[in-house]
GROMACS .gro file of C-alpha atoms in nm:
model
  515
    1UNK     CA    1  14.098  10.367   7.647
    2UNK     CA    2  14.326  10.091   7.756
    3UNK     CA    3  14.514  10.080   7.431
    4UNK     CA    4  14.850  10.026   7.593
    5UNK     CA    5  14.757   9.663   7.673
    6UNK     CA    6  14.885   9.535   7.339
    7UNK     CA    7  15.234   9.632   7.446
    8UNK     CA    8  15.197   9.422   7.759
    9UNK     CA    9  15.093   9.121   7.556
   10UNK     CA   10  15.436   9.110   7.395
   11UNK     CA   11  15.575   8.982   7.726
   12UNK     CA   12  15.380   8.655   7.708
   13UNK     CA   13  15.566   8.334   7.614
   14UNK     CA   14  15.465   7.970   7.579
   15UNK     CA   15  15.655   7.865   7.890
   16UNK     CA   16  15.576   8.162   8.116
   17UNK     CA   17  15.285   8.404   8.089
   18UNK     CA   18  15.426   8.720   8.249
   19UNK     CA   19  15.219   8.819   8.169
   20UNK     CA   20  14.023  12.410   7.098
   21UNK     CA   21  14.297  12.265   7.295
   22UNK     CA   22  14.574  12.395   7.068
   23UNK     CA   23  14.792  12.665   7.220
   24UNK     CA   24  14.691  12.980   7.033
   25UNK     CA   25  14.920  13.111   6.762
   26UNK     CA   26  15.187  12.841   6.790
   27UNK     CA   27  15.087  12.606   6.508
   28UNK     CA   28  15.380  12.637   6.273
   29UNK     CA   29  15.625  12.848   6.476
   30UNK     CA   30  15.969  12.710   6.549
   31UNK     CA   31  16.041  12.630   6.913
   32UNK     CA   32  16.114  12.968   7.070
   33UNK     CA   33  16.412  12.859   7.276
   34UNK     CA   34  16.702  12.831   7.033
   35UNK     CA   35  16.920  12.665   7.297
   36UNK     CA   36  16.679  12.371   7.307
   37UNK     CA   37  16.644  12.335   6.932
   38UNK     CA   38  17.023  12.328   6.898
   39UNK     CA   39  17.097  12.097   7.190
   40UNK     CA   40  17.327  11.806   7.118
   41UNK     CA   41  17.216  11.470   7.256
   42UNK     CA   42  17.467  11.258   7.444
   43UNK     CA   43  17.393  10.907   7.315
   44UNK     CA   44  17.515  10.625   7.540
   45UNK     CA   45  17.453  10.256   7.595
   46UNK     CA   46  17.103  10.214   7.737
   47UNK     CA   47  17.072  10.133   8.107
   48UNK     CA   48  16.835   9.871   8.245
   49UNK     CA   49  16.475   9.996   8.255
   50UNK     CA   50  16.385  10.152   8.587
   51UNK     CA   51  16.074  10.067   8.788
   52UNK     CA   52  15.858  10.329   8.614
   53UNK     CA   53  15.948  10.168   8.281
   54UNK     CA   54  15.875   9.817   8.407
   55UNK     CA   55  16.222   9.703   8.518
   56UNK     CA   56  16.427   9.428   8.354
   57UNK     CA   57  16.761   9.416   8.177
   58UNK     CA   58  16.922   9.650   7.923
   59UNK     CA   59  16.803   9.590   7.565
   60UNK     CA   60  17.002   9.324   7.382
   61UNK     CA   61  17.181   9.406   7.056
   62UNK     CA   62  16.991   9.320   6.741
   63UNK     CA   63  17.099   9.012   6.539
   64UNK     CA   64  17.326   9.228   6.320
   65UNK     CA   65  17.491   9.363   6.638
   66UNK     CA   66  17.291   9.683   6.613
   67UNK     CA   67  17.347   9.859   6.946
   68UNK     CA   68  17.078  10.044   7.133
   69UNK     CA   69  17.162  10.397   7.242
   70UNK     CA   70  16.975  10.621   7.485
   71UNK     CA   71  16.981  10.995   7.549
   72UNK     CA   72  16.786  11.260   7.735
   73UNK     CA   73  16.639  11.556   7.546
   74UNK     CA   74  16.541  11.872   7.729
   75UNK     CA   75  16.202  12.024   7.650
   76UNK     CA   76  16.005  12.307   7.808
   77UNK     CA   77  15.797  12.190   8.100
   78UNK     CA   78  15.535  12.446   7.997
   79UNK     CA   79  15.517  12.518   7.625
   80UNK     CA   80  15.348  12.850   7.712
   81UNK     CA   81  15.676  12.944   7.882
   82UNK     CA   82  15.942  12.788   7.656
   83UNK     CA   83  16.229  12.965   7.834
   84UNK     CA   84  16.118  12.846   8.176
   85UNK     CA   85  16.172  12.516   8.354
   86UNK     CA   86  16.260  12.212   8.146
   87UNK     CA   87  16.164  11.846   8.149
   88UNK     CA   88  16.389  11.556   8.049
   89UNK     CA   89  16.254  11.323   7.777
   90UNK     CA   90  16.419  10.982   7.742
   91UNK     CA   91  16.496  10.870   7.385
   92UNK     CA   92  16.621  10.542   7.238
   93UNK     CA   93  16.756  10.467   6.892
   94UNK     CA   94  16.931  10.211   6.677
   95UNK     CA   95  17.117  10.333   6.370
   96UNK     CA   96  17.028  10.245   6.013
   97UNK     CA   97  17.185   9.942   5.847
   98UNK     CA   98  17.200  10.118   5.510
   99UNK     CA   99  17.456  10.344   5.349
  100UNK     CA  100  17.460  10.707   5.451
  101UNK     CA  101  17.363  10.804   5.097
  102UNK     CA  102  17.040  10.602   5.128
  103UNK     CA  103  16.944  10.727   5.474
  104UNK     CA  104  16.615  10.921   5.486
  105UNK     CA  105  16.639  11.027   5.849
  106UNK     CA  106  16.492  10.916   6.180
  107UNK     CA  107  16.165  10.721   6.196
  108UNK     CA  108  16.000  10.801   6.530
  109UNK     CA  109  15.761  10.548   6.685
  110UNK     CA  110  15.487  10.583   6.941
  111UNK     CA  111  15.342  10.242   7.029
  112UNK     CA  112  15.032  10.356   7.212
  113UNK     CA  113  14.881  10.399   7.552
  114UNK     CA  114  14.873  10.672   7.641
  115UNK     CA  115  15.124  10.575   7.906
  116UNK     CA  116  15.337  10.314   7.729
  117UNK     CA  117  15.717  10.343   7.741
  118UNK     CA  118  15.857  10.368   7.390
  119UNK     CA  119  16.207  10.318   7.528
  120UNK     CA  120  16.118   9.966   7.642
  121UNK     CA  121  15.874   9.889   7.357
  122UNK     CA  122  16.097   9.958   7.056
  123UNK     CA  123  16.361   9.693   7.137
  124UNK     CA  124  16.082   9.438   7.189
  125UNK     CA  125  15.932   9.503   6.845
  126UNK     CA  126  16.242   9.611   6.652
  127UNK     CA  127  16.286   9.291   6.452
  128UNK     CA  128  15.944   9.356   6.297
  129UNK     CA  129  16.081   9.683   6.157
  130UNK     CA  130  16.418   9.564   6.026
  131UNK     CA  131  16.319   9.643   5.668
  132UNK     CA  132  16.253  10.003   5.765
  133UNK     CA  133  16.596  10.024   5.929
  134UNK     CA  134  16.757   9.995   5.587
  135UNK     CA  135  16.686  10.367   5.537
  136UNK     CA  136  16.601  10.502   5.882
  137UNK     CA  137  16.742  10.525   6.229
  138UNK     CA  138  16.465  10.374   6.442
  139UNK     CA  139  16.379  10.606   6.732
  140UNK     CA  140  16.127  10.601   7.015
  141UNK     CA  141  16.080  10.782   7.343
  142UNK     CA  142  15.902  10.798   7.675
  143UNK     CA  143  15.649  11.080   7.639
  144UNK     CA  144  15.637  11.337   7.917
  145UNK     CA  145  15.494  11.182   8.233
  146UNK     CA  146  15.587  10.829   8.120
  147UNK     CA  147  15.871  10.597   8.220
  148UNK     CA  148  16.195  10.792   8.259
  149UNK     CA  149  16.047  11.119   8.132
  150UNK     CA  150  15.949  11.278   8.466
  151UNK     CA  151  15.696  11.002   8.535
  152UNK     CA  152  15.357  11.068   8.689
  153UNK     CA  153  15.349  10.881   9.020
  154UNK     CA  154  15.025  10.809   9.203
  155UNK     CA  155  14.987  10.519   9.448
  156UNK     CA  156  15.253  10.276   9.573
  157UNK     CA  157  15.270   9.906   9.485
  158UNK     CA  158  15.063   9.790   9.780
  159UNK     CA  159  14.794  10.047   9.713
  160UNK     CA  160  14.788   9.953   9.346
  161UNK     CA  161  14.737   9.587   9.433
  162UNK     CA  162  14.421   9.688   9.618
  163UNK     CA  163  14.318   9.936   9.348
  164UNK     CA  164  14.328   9.674   9.073
  165UNK     CA  165  14.149   9.414   9.288
  166UNK     CA  166  13.849   9.638   9.363
  167UNK     CA  167  13.507   9.556   9.219
  168UNK     CA  168  13.501   9.758   8.897
  169UNK     CA  169  13.140   9.662   8.816
  170UNK     CA  170  12.942   9.759   9.128
  171UNK     CA  171  12.604   9.598   9.186
  172UNK     CA  172  12.467   9.817   9.470
  173UNK     CA  173  12.508  10.157   9.631
  174UNK     CA  174  12.772  10.038   9.877
  175UNK     CA  175  12.991   9.898   9.596
  176UNK     CA  176  12.938  10.213   9.390
  177UNK     CA  177  13.050  10.430   9.680
  178UNK     CA  178  13.356  10.210   9.732
  179UNK     CA  179  13.453  10.231   9.365
  180UNK     CA  180  13.413  10.608   9.355
  181UNK     CA  181  13.609  10.653   9.679
  182UNK     CA  182  13.890  10.434   9.548
  183UNK     CA  183  13.905  10.632   9.224
  184UNK     CA  184  13.913  10.960   9.414
  185UNK     CA  185  14.194  10.834   9.638
  186UNK     CA  186  14.397  10.731   9.333
  187UNK     CA  187  14.344  11.067   9.163
  188UNK     CA  188  14.428  11.258   9.482
  189UNK     CA  189  14.752  11.061   9.511
  190UNK     CA  190  14.842  11.161   9.156
  191UNK     CA  191  14.796  11.527   9.241
  192UNK     CA  192  14.989  11.497   9.565
  193UNK     CA  193  15.286  11.311   9.416
  194UNK     CA  194  15.303  11.469   9.068
  195UNK     CA  195  15.166  11.820   9.109
  196UNK     CA  196  15.441  11.986   8.900
  197UNK     CA  197  15.412  11.774   8.586
  198UNK     CA  198  15.037  11.697   8.595
  199UNK     CA  199  14.922  12.013   8.409
  200UNK     CA  200  15.173  11.955   8.127
  201UNK     CA  201  15.111  11.604   7.992
  202UNK     CA  202  14.847  11.673   7.729
  203UNK     CA  203  14.882  11.526   7.382
  204UNK     CA  204  14.937  11.877   7.246
  205UNK     CA  205  15.244  11.901   7.473
  206UNK     CA  206  15.375  11.567   7.345
  207UNK     CA  207  15.317  11.680   6.985
  208UNK     CA  208  15.530  11.989   7.044
  209UNK     CA  209  15.792  11.763   7.198
  210UNK     CA  210  15.787  11.561   6.876
  211UNK     CA  211  15.861  11.871   6.672
  212UNK     CA  212  16.147  11.967   6.900
  213UNK     CA  213  16.274  11.610   6.869
  214UNK     CA  214  16.259  11.636   6.490
  215UNK     CA  215  16.477  11.945   6.499
  216UNK     CA  216  16.726  11.806   6.751
  217UNK     CA  217  16.761  11.487   6.546
  218UNK     CA  218  16.839  11.700   6.241
  219UNK     CA  219  16.537  11.622   6.024
  220UNK     CA  220  16.354  11.875   5.806
  221UNK     CA  221  16.035  11.665   5.824
  222UNK     CA  222  15.891  11.432   6.086
  223UNK     CA  223  15.887  11.072   5.967
  224UNK     CA  224  15.653  10.890   6.201
  225UNK     CA  225  15.496  10.552   6.279
  226UNK     CA  226  15.208  10.581   6.525
  227UNK     CA  227  15.018  10.283   6.666
  228UNK     CA  228  14.693  10.299   6.865
  229UNK     CA  229  14.709  10.615   7.081
  230UNK     CA  230  15.014  10.698   6.870
  231UNK     CA  231  14.775  10.769   6.582
  232UNK     CA  232  14.601  11.034   6.793
  233UNK     CA  233  14.937  11.187   6.882
  234UNK     CA  234  15.034  11.182   6.515
  235UNK     CA  235  14.706  11.342   6.414
  236UNK     CA  236  14.749  11.621   6.667
  237UNK     CA  237  15.105  11.675   6.539
  238UNK     CA  238  14.978  11.696   6.182
  239UNK     CA  239  14.719  11.953   6.289
  240UNK     CA  240  14.977  12.170   6.465
  241UNK     CA  241  15.256  12.131   6.208
  242UNK     CA  242  15.103  12.018   5.876
  243UNK     CA  243  15.390  12.147   5.661
  244UNK     CA  244  15.641  11.947   5.868
  245UNK     CA  245  15.483  11.605   5.819
  246UNK     CA  246  15.712  11.376   5.621
  247UNK     CA  247  15.620  11.013   5.563
  248UNK     CA  248  15.375  10.903   5.830
  249UNK     CA  249  15.180  10.585   5.902
  250UNK     CA  250  14.891  10.545   6.147
  251UNK     CA  251  14.812  10.183   6.244
  252UNK     CA  252  14.532  10.068   6.482
  253UNK     CA  253  14.360  10.400   6.446
  254UNK     CA  254  14.189  10.594   6.724
  255UNK     CA  255  13.863  10.759   6.613
  256UNK     CA  256  13.942  11.130   6.663
  257UNK     CA  257  13.576  11.232   6.647
  258UNK     CA  258  13.465  11.042   6.958
  259UNK     CA  259  13.437  11.165   7.314
  260UNK     CA  260  13.534  10.922   7.595
  261UNK     CA  261  13.179  10.786   7.624
  262UNK     CA  262  13.163  10.706   7.253
  263UNK     CA  263  13.511  10.557   7.262
  264UNK     CA  264  13.427  10.330   7.554
  265UNK     CA  265  13.106  10.216   7.385
  266UNK     CA  266  13.302  10.143   7.068
  267UNK     CA  267  13.546   9.933   7.267
  268UNK     CA  268  13.259   9.738   7.423
  269UNK     CA  269  13.147   9.645   7.073
  270UNK     CA  270  13.504   9.579   6.963
  271UNK     CA  271  13.594   9.345   7.246
  272UNK     CA  272  13.261   9.165   7.207
  273UNK     CA  273  13.346   9.108   6.840
  274UNK     CA  274  13.689   8.978   6.938
  275UNK     CA  275  13.532   8.744   7.194
  276UNK     CA  276  13.285   8.617   6.933
  277UNK     CA  277  13.574   8.549   6.696
  278UNK     CA  278  13.776   8.379   6.970
  279UNK     CA  279  13.486   8.149   7.058
  280UNK     CA  280  13.421   8.060   6.694
  281UNK     CA  281  13.789   7.989   6.642
  282UNK     CA  282  13.809   7.757   6.943
  283UNK     CA  283  13.518   7.538   6.839
  284UNK     CA  284  13.619   7.533   6.472
  285UNK     CA  285  13.950   7.356   6.536
  286UNK     CA  286  13.983   6.990   6.451
  287UNK     CA  287  14.061   6.900   6.812
  288UNK     CA  288  13.795   6.945   7.079
  289UNK     CA  289  13.760   7.295   7.229
  290UNK     CA  290  13.826   7.246   7.602
  291UNK     CA  291  13.614   7.544   7.711
  292UNK     CA  292  13.284   7.486   7.531
  293UNK     CA  293  13.090   7.274   7.285
  294UNK     CA  294  12.976   7.568   7.074
  295UNK     CA  295  13.065   7.933   7.040
  296UNK     CA  296  12.764   8.030   7.247
  297UNK     CA  297  12.856   7.771   7.510
  298UNK     CA  298  13.207   7.920   7.534
  299UNK     CA  299  13.061   8.267   7.599
  300UNK     CA  300  12.797   8.140   7.839
  301UNK     CA  301  13.058   7.960   8.048
  302UNK     CA  302  13.274   8.273   8.063
  303UNK     CA  303  12.974   8.476   8.181
  304UNK     CA  304  12.899   8.218   8.449
  305UNK     CA  305  13.263   8.220   8.563
  306UNK     CA  306  13.260   8.597   8.605
  307UNK     CA  307  12.935   8.589   8.803
  308UNK     CA  308  13.078   8.319   9.029
  309UNK     CA  309  13.396   8.519   9.084
  310UNK     CA  310  13.191   8.822   9.183
  311UNK     CA  311  13.053   8.615   9.469
  312UNK     CA  312  13.364   8.414   9.552
  313UNK     CA  313  13.714   8.471   9.407
  314UNK     CA  314  13.945   8.174   9.344
  315UNK     CA  315  14.320   8.138   9.407
  316UNK     CA  316  14.520   8.347   9.163
  317UNK     CA  317  14.887   8.432   9.211
  318UNK     CA  318  14.961   8.380   9.580
  319UNK     CA  319  14.866   8.551   9.802
  320UNK     CA  320  14.621   8.733   9.575
  321UNK     CA  321  14.292   8.590   9.455
  322UNK     CA  322  14.140   8.610   9.108
  323UNK     CA  323  13.846   8.847   9.135
  324UNK     CA  324  13.580   8.918   8.877
  325UNK     CA  325  13.761   9.240   8.785
  326UNK     CA  326  14.101   9.073   8.743
  327UNK     CA  327  13.949   8.793   8.534
  328UNK     CA  328  13.769   9.038   8.306
  329UNK     CA  329  14.087   9.240   8.268
  330UNK     CA  330  14.285   8.926   8.186
  331UNK     CA  331  14.033   8.823   7.921
  332UNK     CA  332  14.048   9.169   7.764
  333UNK     CA  333  14.427   9.151   7.762
  334UNK     CA  334  14.433   8.824   7.571
  335UNK     CA  335  14.184   8.951   7.312
  336UNK     CA  336  14.429   9.217   7.195
  337UNK     CA  337  14.610   8.965   6.977
  338UNK     CA  338  14.507   8.641   6.809
  339UNK     CA  339  14.854   8.512   6.899
  340UNK     CA  340  14.741   8.500   7.262
  341UNK     CA  341  14.408   8.328   7.224
  342UNK     CA  342  14.575   8.002   7.326
  343UNK     CA  343  14.666   8.158   7.661
  344UNK     CA  344  14.307   8.265   7.709
  345UNK     CA  345  14.190   7.910   7.638
  346UNK     CA  346  14.438   7.769   7.888
  347UNK     CA  347  14.354   8.036   8.146
  348UNK     CA  348  13.982   7.973   8.123
  349UNK     CA  349  14.027   7.596   8.130
  350UNK     CA  350  14.232   7.624   8.450
  351UNK     CA  351  13.993   7.876   8.606
  352UNK     CA  352  13.704   7.634   8.561
  353UNK     CA  353  13.909   7.393   8.773
  354UNK     CA  354  13.967   7.657   9.042
  355UNK     CA  355  14.310   7.784   8.933
  356UNK     CA  356  14.311   8.154   8.838
  357UNK     CA  357  14.686   8.198   8.792
  358UNK     CA  358  14.699   8.243   8.414
  359UNK     CA  359  14.412   8.492   8.401
  360UNK     CA  360  14.568   8.683   8.689
  361UNK     CA  361  14.905   8.697   8.516
  362UNK     CA  362  14.734   8.827   8.205
  363UNK     CA  363  14.567   9.094   8.418
  364UNK     CA  364  14.898   9.179   8.585
  365UNK     CA  365  15.056   9.218   8.245
  366UNK     CA  366  14.795   9.471   8.137
  367UNK     CA  367  14.832   9.666   8.463
  368UNK     CA  368  15.211   9.685   8.440
  369UNK     CA  369  15.280   9.461   8.740
  370UNK     CA  370  15.605   9.264   8.734
  371UNK     CA  371  15.664   8.925   8.897
  372UNK     CA  372  15.827   9.093   9.196
  373UNK     CA  373  15.514   9.297   9.267
  374UNK     CA  374  15.640   9.630   9.134
  375UNK     CA  375  15.428   9.838   8.900
  376UNK     CA  376  15.547  10.058   8.618
  377UNK     CA  377  15.381  10.397   8.587
  378UNK     CA  378  15.170  10.317   8.280
  379UNK     CA  379  14.837  10.325   8.466
  380UNK     CA  380  14.919  10.657   8.631
  381UNK     CA  381  15.039  10.810   8.305
  382UNK     CA  382  14.740  10.674   8.114
  383UNK     CA  383  14.502  10.840   8.358
  384UNK     CA  384  14.695  11.167   8.368
  385UNK     CA  385  14.718  11.207   7.991
  386UNK     CA  386  14.363  11.089   7.918
  387UNK     CA  387  14.206  11.310   8.184
  388UNK     CA  388  14.409  11.613   8.077
  389UNK     CA  389  14.304  11.564   7.715
  390UNK     CA  390  13.934  11.491   7.767
  391UNK     CA  391  13.690  11.755   7.892
  392UNK     CA  392  13.394  11.534   7.995
  393UNK     CA  393  13.366  11.431   8.360
  394UNK     CA  394  13.120  11.147   8.416
  395UNK     CA  395  12.957  11.067   8.750
  396UNK     CA  396  12.790  10.750   8.875
  397UNK     CA  397  12.443  10.874   8.783
  398UNK     CA  398  12.555  10.922   8.422
  399UNK     CA  399  12.705  10.573   8.409
  400UNK     CA  400  12.388  10.417   8.550
  401UNK     CA  401  12.181  10.584   8.278
  402UNK     CA  402  12.416  10.450   8.012
  403UNK     CA  403  12.442  10.092   8.139
  404UNK     CA  404  12.159   9.954   7.922
  405UNK     CA  405  12.328  10.085   7.607
  406UNK     CA  406  12.664   9.940   7.710
  407UNK     CA  407  12.509   9.606   7.802
  408UNK     CA  408  12.340   9.593   7.463
  409UNK     CA  409  12.681   9.642   7.303
  410UNK     CA  410  12.839   9.367   7.517
  411UNK     CA  411  12.678   9.163   7.790
  412UNK     CA  412  13.025   9.060   7.909
  413UNK     CA  413  13.225   9.384   7.883
  414UNK     CA  414  12.953   9.652   7.892
  415UNK     CA  415  12.949   9.716   8.268
  416UNK     CA  416  13.329   9.697   8.287
  417UNK     CA  417  13.382   9.965   8.023
  418UNK     CA  418  13.091  10.183   8.132
  419UNK     CA  419  13.212  10.211   8.490
  420UNK     CA  420  13.562  10.286   8.363
  421UNK     CA  421  13.428  10.626   8.250
  422UNK     CA  422  13.440  10.761   8.607
  423UNK     CA  423  13.821  10.750   8.607
  424UNK     CA  424  13.853  11.126   8.549
  425UNK     CA  425  13.595  11.231   8.807
  426UNK     CA  426  13.742  11.507   9.027
  427UNK     CA  427  14.071  11.506   8.831
  428UNK     CA  428  14.294  11.794   8.935
  429UNK     CA  429  14.354  11.930   8.583
  430UNK     CA  430  14.071  12.047   8.358
  431UNK     CA  431  14.027  11.847   8.041
  432UNK     CA  432  14.111  12.020   7.715
  433UNK     CA  433  13.835  11.917   7.471
  434UNK     CA  434  13.570  11.661   7.386
  435UNK     CA  435  13.801  11.513   7.123
  436UNK     CA  436  14.128  11.604   6.952
  437UNK     CA  437  14.153  11.828   6.646
  438UNK     CA  438  14.348  11.646   6.374
  439UNK     CA  439  14.254  11.851   6.068
  440UNK     CA  440  14.574  11.896   5.871
  441UNK     CA  441  14.525  12.086   5.545
  442UNK     CA  442  14.849  12.105   5.352
  443UNK     CA  443  15.005  11.797   5.513
  444UNK     CA  444  15.186  11.532   5.314
  445UNK     CA  445  14.987  11.208   5.267
  446UNK     CA  446  14.939  10.999   5.582
  447UNK     CA  447  14.879  10.626   5.539
  448UNK     CA  448  14.594  10.520   5.771
  449UNK     CA  449  14.568  10.143   5.832
  450UNK     CA  450  14.251   9.994   5.983
  451UNK     CA  451  14.199   9.632   6.095
  452UNK     CA  452  13.843   9.497   6.065
  453UNK     CA  453  13.890   9.273   6.373
  454UNK     CA  454  14.057   9.529   6.600
  455UNK     CA  455  13.896   9.519   6.947
  456UNK     CA  456  14.060   9.824   7.104
  457UNK     CA  457  14.048  10.073   6.816
  458UNK     CA  458  13.754   9.952   6.608
  459UNK     CA  459  13.790   9.956   6.231
  460UNK     CA  460  13.545  10.243   6.177
  461UNK     CA  461  13.795  10.480   6.338
  462UNK     CA  462  14.026  10.458   6.037
  463UNK     CA  463  13.767  10.612   5.805
  464UNK     CA  464  13.686  10.878   6.066
  465UNK     CA  465  14.057  10.966   6.090
  466UNK     CA  466  14.087  10.992   5.712
  467UNK     CA  467  13.787  11.225   5.695
  468UNK     CA  468  13.908  11.436   5.989
  469UNK     CA  469  14.260  11.479   5.848
  470UNK     CA  470  14.103  11.640   5.546
  471UNK     CA  471  14.090  11.599   5.171
  472UNK     CA  472  14.408  11.474   5.012
  473UNK     CA  473  14.582  11.389   5.341
  474UNK     CA  474  14.458  11.057   5.480
  475UNK     CA  475  14.496  10.747   5.261
  476UNK     CA  476  14.299  10.450   5.393
  477UNK     CA  477  14.424  10.091   5.381
  478UNK     CA  478  14.207   9.806   5.516
  479UNK     CA  479  14.336   9.481   5.666
  480UNK     CA  480  14.078   9.206   5.708
  481UNK     CA  481  14.232   9.040   6.011
  482UNK     CA  482  14.222   8.996   6.388
  483UNK     CA  483  14.396   9.172   6.676
  484UNK     CA  484  14.510   9.521   6.760
  485UNK     CA  485  14.700   9.666   6.467
  486UNK     CA  486  14.794   9.541   6.122
  487UNK     CA  487  15.165   9.581   6.044
  488UNK     CA  488  15.277   9.345   6.321
  489UNK     CA  489  15.037   9.079   6.193
  490UNK     CA  490  15.312   9.019   5.934
  491UNK     CA  491  15.055   9.029   5.655
  492UNK     CA  492  15.264   9.072   5.340
  493UNK     CA  493  15.014   9.298   5.167
  494UNK     CA  494  15.005   9.539   5.462
  495UNK     CA  495  15.380   9.537   5.512
  496UNK     CA  496  15.453   9.588   5.142
  497UNK     CA  497  15.221   9.889   5.133
  498UNK     CA  498  15.365  10.046   5.449
  499UNK     CA  499  15.725   9.973   5.352
  500UNK     CA  500  15.667  10.104   5.001
  501UNK     CA  501  15.548  10.436   5.137
  502UNK     CA  502  15.801  10.483   5.416
  503UNK     CA  503  16.101  10.364   5.215
  504UNK     CA  504  16.020  10.477   4.861
  505UNK     CA  505  15.743  10.733   4.897
  506UNK     CA  506  15.493  10.519   4.702
  507UNK     CA  507  15.145  10.607   4.827
  508UNK     CA  508  14.914  10.304   4.790
  509UNK     CA  509  14.582  10.349   4.618
  510UNK     CA  510  14.319  10.473   4.862
  511UNK     CA  511  14.078  10.196   4.958
  512UNK     CA  512  14.330   9.914   4.914
  513UNK     CA  513  14.216   9.599   5.097
  514UNK     CA  514  14.458   9.337   5.234
  515UNK     CA  515  14.341   8.990   5.341
   0.00000   0.00000   0.00000
C-alpha cells in the first residue's frame, strides 16, 4: 500500500508544489546480546539528510530553540543470530520541554510507509506534537532498509524516471509484458544491489529493533505513536512484547486481517470515496468550480483526461511528459489530505489546458523525486518490506481475473491498484504471511483512531485492528473527517483524547466519536 504518500504531501506549499511470521520462542525474551542492550548512543547535531533520505538541509531548531539530535544505534542484522553482524539504525530526537520530574520517557514515532524516513519526517511534523513534548522526548528513526539505516538500493535515478513513467494500467498483451518485465528488472536490481540486507527488513525485524531501542533509551515500557503502516508495526510489536507496551496510539489504521489483494481493493474504494468528496467539495463552494459543473462532471472530465493521456502525454516537468500513470499517481497523492485539494484543482485545471506540471510534481512528490532529479529510497524500501512481509505472489492472469471487481470499486483507480499487485512477483525473499499477527493479550490499552474519510487506510480497518488486538486492549476512537489520519487534522476532540491518554493515562471511552 502506498501509505507513505501522506509524508510526501507535507512538502507542498502555496508558492511551490514540490511536490506465523514471528521468530519462534522470542516473544518476550530480552535481546540476547547484552552489549547491544547496554550501548550508549552518541547524540550529535543532525547532519543534512542524504540522498536516500530525500536530501535537503539539516532540521531547523524548534521555536523554543529545541535542538534536533541524531545518533546511530546498532542492532543485529539477523535477529536469529543476535551476536552476529550488526546494522546501524539512524535515530533522531528532541528533548522534552518539561521538568525532569514530569518526564514520562521517550515517545517513539513511526509515520508510515513502509519506507518513510522518520528522521526527516519528525522535524516536519514536530510542531503538531508540541503538547506531547511537555512530558516526552520525541523520537523517531529510519527503520532498517530505509534512509540512513542501511538503505535498500534498487535502480538509479535515470532508471527510476523510466520506471515511474511506464504504463501501469496495460491495455494489451504487449503492454502487460512490458510492465511485467519492468517490474522484474526493478526487483532484480534490488537483489543485486542490496542482497545482504534484503532478507532482514520484515516488520517483525523492525519490531524487535523497537524493543532494543526502548532498552537503549532507558524506558521500561515502549511509548509509541504509530501512523498508517506505523500502526501495523505497532501491532506486531504488541504481539511480540505485550507486557512491554506502555501508552500507545495507532492513527490511520491498517487493517491487519487483510492480504495484499484485499488491502488494494480497500484502497480502490477509499480513494474513490475521497475523489467523490473532493468533487462534491469543489462544486459546493460559492465561487465557480473551474474543473466541472457538477460532481459527476468533475469525475467524468478526470476520466477523459486520463484516457487522453494514455494515447498522448502532455508536457509535464521538462523534459519529461505527464503520462496517464503520472497523472493518476499525482491525483492519488493530492487525495491524501484535504489541505491539498486546492493543488489538485489547480493541477487539473492546468492539465486541461495542456500543462501537466503540477500533476507531475505531485507524482514526483509521492515517488520521492527531488527537484534535482534524485530519488530517495522510499520506493525501494516500500517494495522490500512489503514483499518480505506478504506471502502472496500475484501474476498477470490473477490480476486480469480481478479487474472487474476492482473496476466496480473504482472506475478511475481500479486498474491502477489492481496492476500494482504484481510488484512482488519473483521477489528474491519469500513472504512471511498473508497478514500480520497483532493479537496482544495482556497488553496495556492501545488507542486506535479511525477516520471515516481516510482514502489510504479505510475506516473499517480501525475496528478490525481493535478486534485483532484482543479483548481489553484496543480502544476505538472515530473521527468523522477527511484525509489520511486524524491527529494532524487538528481536530480538538481527537487531540484532547490522544493527549489525555499519552500525557495523563486517561483512556477515552471506547466508541467515542469526534466530528
